[in-house]
Short mmCIF file of C-alpha atoms in Angstrom, two decimals:
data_model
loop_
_atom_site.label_atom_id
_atom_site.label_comp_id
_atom_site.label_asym_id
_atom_site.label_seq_id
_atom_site.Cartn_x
_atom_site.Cartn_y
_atom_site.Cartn_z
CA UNK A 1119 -10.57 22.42 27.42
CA UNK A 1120 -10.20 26.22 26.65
CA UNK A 1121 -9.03 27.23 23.78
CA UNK A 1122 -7.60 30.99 23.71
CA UNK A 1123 -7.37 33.18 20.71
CA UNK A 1124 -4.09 35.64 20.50
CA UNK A 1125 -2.42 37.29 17.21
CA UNK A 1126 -2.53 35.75 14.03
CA UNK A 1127 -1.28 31.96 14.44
CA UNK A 1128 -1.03 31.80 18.03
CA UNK A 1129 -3.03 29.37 19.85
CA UNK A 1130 -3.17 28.92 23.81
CA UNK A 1131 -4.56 25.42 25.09
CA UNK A 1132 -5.89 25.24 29.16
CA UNK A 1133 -7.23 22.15 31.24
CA UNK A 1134 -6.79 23.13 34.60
CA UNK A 1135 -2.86 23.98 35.52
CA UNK A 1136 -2.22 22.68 32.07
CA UNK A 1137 -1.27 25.60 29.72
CA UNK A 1138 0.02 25.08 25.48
CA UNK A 1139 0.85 27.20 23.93
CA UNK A 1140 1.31 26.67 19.76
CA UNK A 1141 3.30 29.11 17.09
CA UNK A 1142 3.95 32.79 19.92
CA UNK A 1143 4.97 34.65 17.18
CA UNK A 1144 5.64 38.64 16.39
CA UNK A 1145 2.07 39.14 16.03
CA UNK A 1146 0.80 37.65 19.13
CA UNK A 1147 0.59 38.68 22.63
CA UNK A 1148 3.14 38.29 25.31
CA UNK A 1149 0.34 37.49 27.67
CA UNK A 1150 -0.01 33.59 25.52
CA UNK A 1151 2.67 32.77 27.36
CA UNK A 1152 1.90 33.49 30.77
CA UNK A 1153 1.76 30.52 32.77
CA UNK A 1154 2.51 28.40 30.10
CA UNK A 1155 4.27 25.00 30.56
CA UNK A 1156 5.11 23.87 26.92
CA UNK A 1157 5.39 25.67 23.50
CA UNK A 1158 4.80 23.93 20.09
CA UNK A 1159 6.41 25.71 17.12
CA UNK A 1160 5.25 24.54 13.63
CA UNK A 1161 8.69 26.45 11.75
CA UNK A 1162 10.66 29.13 11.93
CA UNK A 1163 9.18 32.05 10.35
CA UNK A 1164 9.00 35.06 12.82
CA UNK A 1165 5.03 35.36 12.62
CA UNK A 1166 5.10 31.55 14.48
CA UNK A 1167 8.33 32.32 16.60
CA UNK A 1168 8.85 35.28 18.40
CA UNK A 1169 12.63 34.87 19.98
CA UNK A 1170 12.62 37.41 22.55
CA UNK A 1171 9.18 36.67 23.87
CA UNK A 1172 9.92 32.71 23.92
CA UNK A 1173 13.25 33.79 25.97
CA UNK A 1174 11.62 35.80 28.45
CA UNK A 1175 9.29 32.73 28.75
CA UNK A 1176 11.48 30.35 29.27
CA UNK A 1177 13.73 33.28 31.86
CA UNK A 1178 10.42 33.39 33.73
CA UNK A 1179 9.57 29.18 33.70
CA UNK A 1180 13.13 27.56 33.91
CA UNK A 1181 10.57 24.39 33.19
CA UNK A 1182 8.43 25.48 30.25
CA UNK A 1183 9.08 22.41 27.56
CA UNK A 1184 9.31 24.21 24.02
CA UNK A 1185 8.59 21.31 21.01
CA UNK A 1186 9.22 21.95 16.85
CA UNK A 1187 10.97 20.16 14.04
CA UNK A 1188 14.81 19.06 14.47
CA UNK A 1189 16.51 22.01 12.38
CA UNK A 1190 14.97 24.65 14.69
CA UNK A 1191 15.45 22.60 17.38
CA UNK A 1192 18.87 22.22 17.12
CA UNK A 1193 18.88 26.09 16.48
CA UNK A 1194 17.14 26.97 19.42
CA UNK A 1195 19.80 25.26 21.22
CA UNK A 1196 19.27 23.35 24.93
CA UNK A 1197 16.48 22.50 26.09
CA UNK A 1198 14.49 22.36 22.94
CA UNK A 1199 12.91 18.64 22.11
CA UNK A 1200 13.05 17.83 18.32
CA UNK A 1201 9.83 16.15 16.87
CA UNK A 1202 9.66 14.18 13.74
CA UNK A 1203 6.43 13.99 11.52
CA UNK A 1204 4.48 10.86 12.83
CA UNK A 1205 5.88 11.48 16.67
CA UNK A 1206 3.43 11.14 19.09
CA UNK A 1207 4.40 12.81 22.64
CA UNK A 1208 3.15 14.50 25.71
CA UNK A 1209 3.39 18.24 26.26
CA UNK A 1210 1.84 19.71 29.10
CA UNK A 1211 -0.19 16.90 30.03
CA UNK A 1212 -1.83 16.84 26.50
CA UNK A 1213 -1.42 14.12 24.15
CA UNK A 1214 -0.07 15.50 20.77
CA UNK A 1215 0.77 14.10 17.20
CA UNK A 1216 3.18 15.79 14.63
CA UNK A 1217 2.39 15.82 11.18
CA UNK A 1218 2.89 17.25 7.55
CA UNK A 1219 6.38 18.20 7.73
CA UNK A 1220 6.52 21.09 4.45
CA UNK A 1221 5.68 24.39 4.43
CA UNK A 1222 3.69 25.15 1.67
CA UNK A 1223 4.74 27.18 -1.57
CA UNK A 1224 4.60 30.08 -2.47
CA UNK A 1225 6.43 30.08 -5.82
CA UNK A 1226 9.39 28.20 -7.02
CA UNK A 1227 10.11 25.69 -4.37
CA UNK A 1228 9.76 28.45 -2.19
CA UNK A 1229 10.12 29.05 1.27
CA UNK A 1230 11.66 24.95 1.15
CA UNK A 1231 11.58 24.98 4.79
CA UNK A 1232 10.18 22.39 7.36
CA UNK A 1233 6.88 22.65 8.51
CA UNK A 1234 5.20 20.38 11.57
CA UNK A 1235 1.40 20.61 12.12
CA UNK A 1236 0.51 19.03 15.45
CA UNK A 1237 -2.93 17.54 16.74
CA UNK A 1238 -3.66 18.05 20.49
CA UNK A 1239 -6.44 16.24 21.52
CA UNK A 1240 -7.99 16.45 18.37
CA UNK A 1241 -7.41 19.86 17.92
CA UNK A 1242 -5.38 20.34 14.46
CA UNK A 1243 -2.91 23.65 13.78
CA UNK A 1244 -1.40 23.00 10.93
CA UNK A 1245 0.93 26.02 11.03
CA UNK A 1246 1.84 27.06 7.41
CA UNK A 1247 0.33 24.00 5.23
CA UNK A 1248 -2.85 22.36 4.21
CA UNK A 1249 -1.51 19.23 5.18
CA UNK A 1250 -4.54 16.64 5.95
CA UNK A 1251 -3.75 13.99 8.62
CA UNK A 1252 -4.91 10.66 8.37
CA UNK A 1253 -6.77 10.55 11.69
CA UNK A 1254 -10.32 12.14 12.81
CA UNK A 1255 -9.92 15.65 13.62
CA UNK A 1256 -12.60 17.59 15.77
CA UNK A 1257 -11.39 21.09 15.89
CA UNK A 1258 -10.15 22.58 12.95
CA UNK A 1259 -7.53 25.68 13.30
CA UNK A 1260 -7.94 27.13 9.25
CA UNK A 1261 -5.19 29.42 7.88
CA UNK A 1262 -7.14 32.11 6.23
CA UNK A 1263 -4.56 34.15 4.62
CA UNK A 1264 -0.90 33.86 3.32
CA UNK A 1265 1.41 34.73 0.13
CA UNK A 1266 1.21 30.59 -0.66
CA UNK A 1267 -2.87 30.68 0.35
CA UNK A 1268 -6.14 31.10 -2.37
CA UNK A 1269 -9.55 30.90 -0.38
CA UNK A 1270 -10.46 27.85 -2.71
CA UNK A 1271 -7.72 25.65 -1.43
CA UNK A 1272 -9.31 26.45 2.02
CA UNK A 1273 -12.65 25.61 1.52
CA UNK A 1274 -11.19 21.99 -0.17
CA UNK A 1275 -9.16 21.71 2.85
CA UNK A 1276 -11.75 22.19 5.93
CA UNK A 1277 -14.10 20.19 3.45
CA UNK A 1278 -11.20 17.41 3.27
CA UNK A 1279 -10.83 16.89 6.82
CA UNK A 1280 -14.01 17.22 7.58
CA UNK A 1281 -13.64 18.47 10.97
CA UNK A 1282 -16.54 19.06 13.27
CA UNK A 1283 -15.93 22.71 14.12
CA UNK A 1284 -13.37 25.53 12.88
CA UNK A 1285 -11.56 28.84 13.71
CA UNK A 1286 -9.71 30.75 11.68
CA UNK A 1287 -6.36 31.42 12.72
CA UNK A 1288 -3.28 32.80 10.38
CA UNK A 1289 -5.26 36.40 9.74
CA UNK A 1290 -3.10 39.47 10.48
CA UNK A 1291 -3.30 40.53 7.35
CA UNK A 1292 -6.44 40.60 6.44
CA UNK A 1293 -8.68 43.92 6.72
CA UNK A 1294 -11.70 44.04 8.63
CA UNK A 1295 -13.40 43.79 5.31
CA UNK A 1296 -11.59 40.64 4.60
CA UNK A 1297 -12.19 38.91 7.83
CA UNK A 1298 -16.09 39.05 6.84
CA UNK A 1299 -15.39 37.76 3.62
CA UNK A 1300 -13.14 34.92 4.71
CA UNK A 1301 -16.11 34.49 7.26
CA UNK A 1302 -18.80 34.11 5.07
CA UNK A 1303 -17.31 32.12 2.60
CA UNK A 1304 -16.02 29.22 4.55
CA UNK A 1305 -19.25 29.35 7.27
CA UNK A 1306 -21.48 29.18 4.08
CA UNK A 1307 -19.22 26.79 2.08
CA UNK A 1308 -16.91 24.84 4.43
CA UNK A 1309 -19.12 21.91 6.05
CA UNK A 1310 -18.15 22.37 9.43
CA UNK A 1311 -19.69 24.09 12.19
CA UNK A 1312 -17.39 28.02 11.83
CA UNK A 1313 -17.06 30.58 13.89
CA UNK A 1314 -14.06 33.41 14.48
CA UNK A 1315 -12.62 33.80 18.39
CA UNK A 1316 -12.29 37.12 18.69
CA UNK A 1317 -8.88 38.12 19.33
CA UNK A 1318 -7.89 37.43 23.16
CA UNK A 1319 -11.31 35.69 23.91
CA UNK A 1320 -11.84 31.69 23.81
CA UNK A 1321 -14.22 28.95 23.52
CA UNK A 1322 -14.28 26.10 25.88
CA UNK A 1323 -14.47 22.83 23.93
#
């Protein structure tokens, strides 16, 4: 499986003609969803959902399959498949689990909104939450910078899940100085095998 690197949160999943894509938002790249036959949104904050790009998507692919939790589903309107924490489903021929279901705080009970991570394959994007999921994870997709994120709560949570590998994902706003201190930090302190996809380039797992 290849897994593809684009802006900030944005994820894109290949295995052959299968193409996922997970959280296309304003600071990714159109080209994430070229090709692509399903979309997995984690909430509805613009840096995970881009509108316009996910409507020229689906203008382009009549077919493309576009999964997140039922409030933005039913927003999104037609066509858009509502998944519940604990769902397990098939999206573009990959086997994927929902979980969490909170975005994480950043003061006050706030942003209060829904928030689905989702495991494909064993690869875990939590989107805006340090949610850990009961079952084994393998690839580890680690937020590395946020208003509700500290760098300690990081470490704890790639330590917590204990996956074999992770990539840090979540980063747009983070200097280049920061990058190599989020870098250091969790490949000296996490316990799992790190290492940062540069942006547009991939690892095949």
């Amino acid at each position: 499986m290849r897994l593809t690197k684009y802006g900030h949160a944005c994820v894109r999943l290949e295995d052959g003609d299968r193409v996922l894509v997970i959280d296309p938002g304003t600071y990714s790249e159109m080209e994430s969803l070229s090709g692509a036959t399903a979309v997995l949104i984690s909430h509805e904050h613009e840096d995970h959902i881009d509108l316009d790009k996910l409507k020229a998507a689906r203008e382009s692919n009549p077919a493309l399959t576009v999964h997140t939790h039922p409030a933005l589903a039913a927003a999104l309107g037609e066509g858009v498949t509502a998944v519940e924490p604990g769902d397990t489903f098939t999206a573009a021929g990959f086997t994927v689990r929902a979980v969490g279901g909170e975005h994480a705080e950043i003061i006050d009970g706030l942003p209060g909104c829904p928030n689905i991570g989702f495991i494909v394959d064993g690869i875990y994007h939590p989107g805006d939450s340090l949610f850990v999921p009961a079952e084994a994870v393998d690839t580890l997709l680690v937020p590395a910078a946020g208003p509700w994120l500290k760098l300690r709560e990081v470490i704890e949570f790639v330590r917590t899940v204990g996956p074999a590998r992770a990539f840090p994902i979540h980063d747009v706003q983070l200097s280049d100085v920061g990058l190599d201190h989020f870098d250091q930090w969790l490949d000296g302190q996490g316990g799992a095998d790190y290492s940062r996809i540069p942006l547009g380039e991939f690892v095949d797992l």
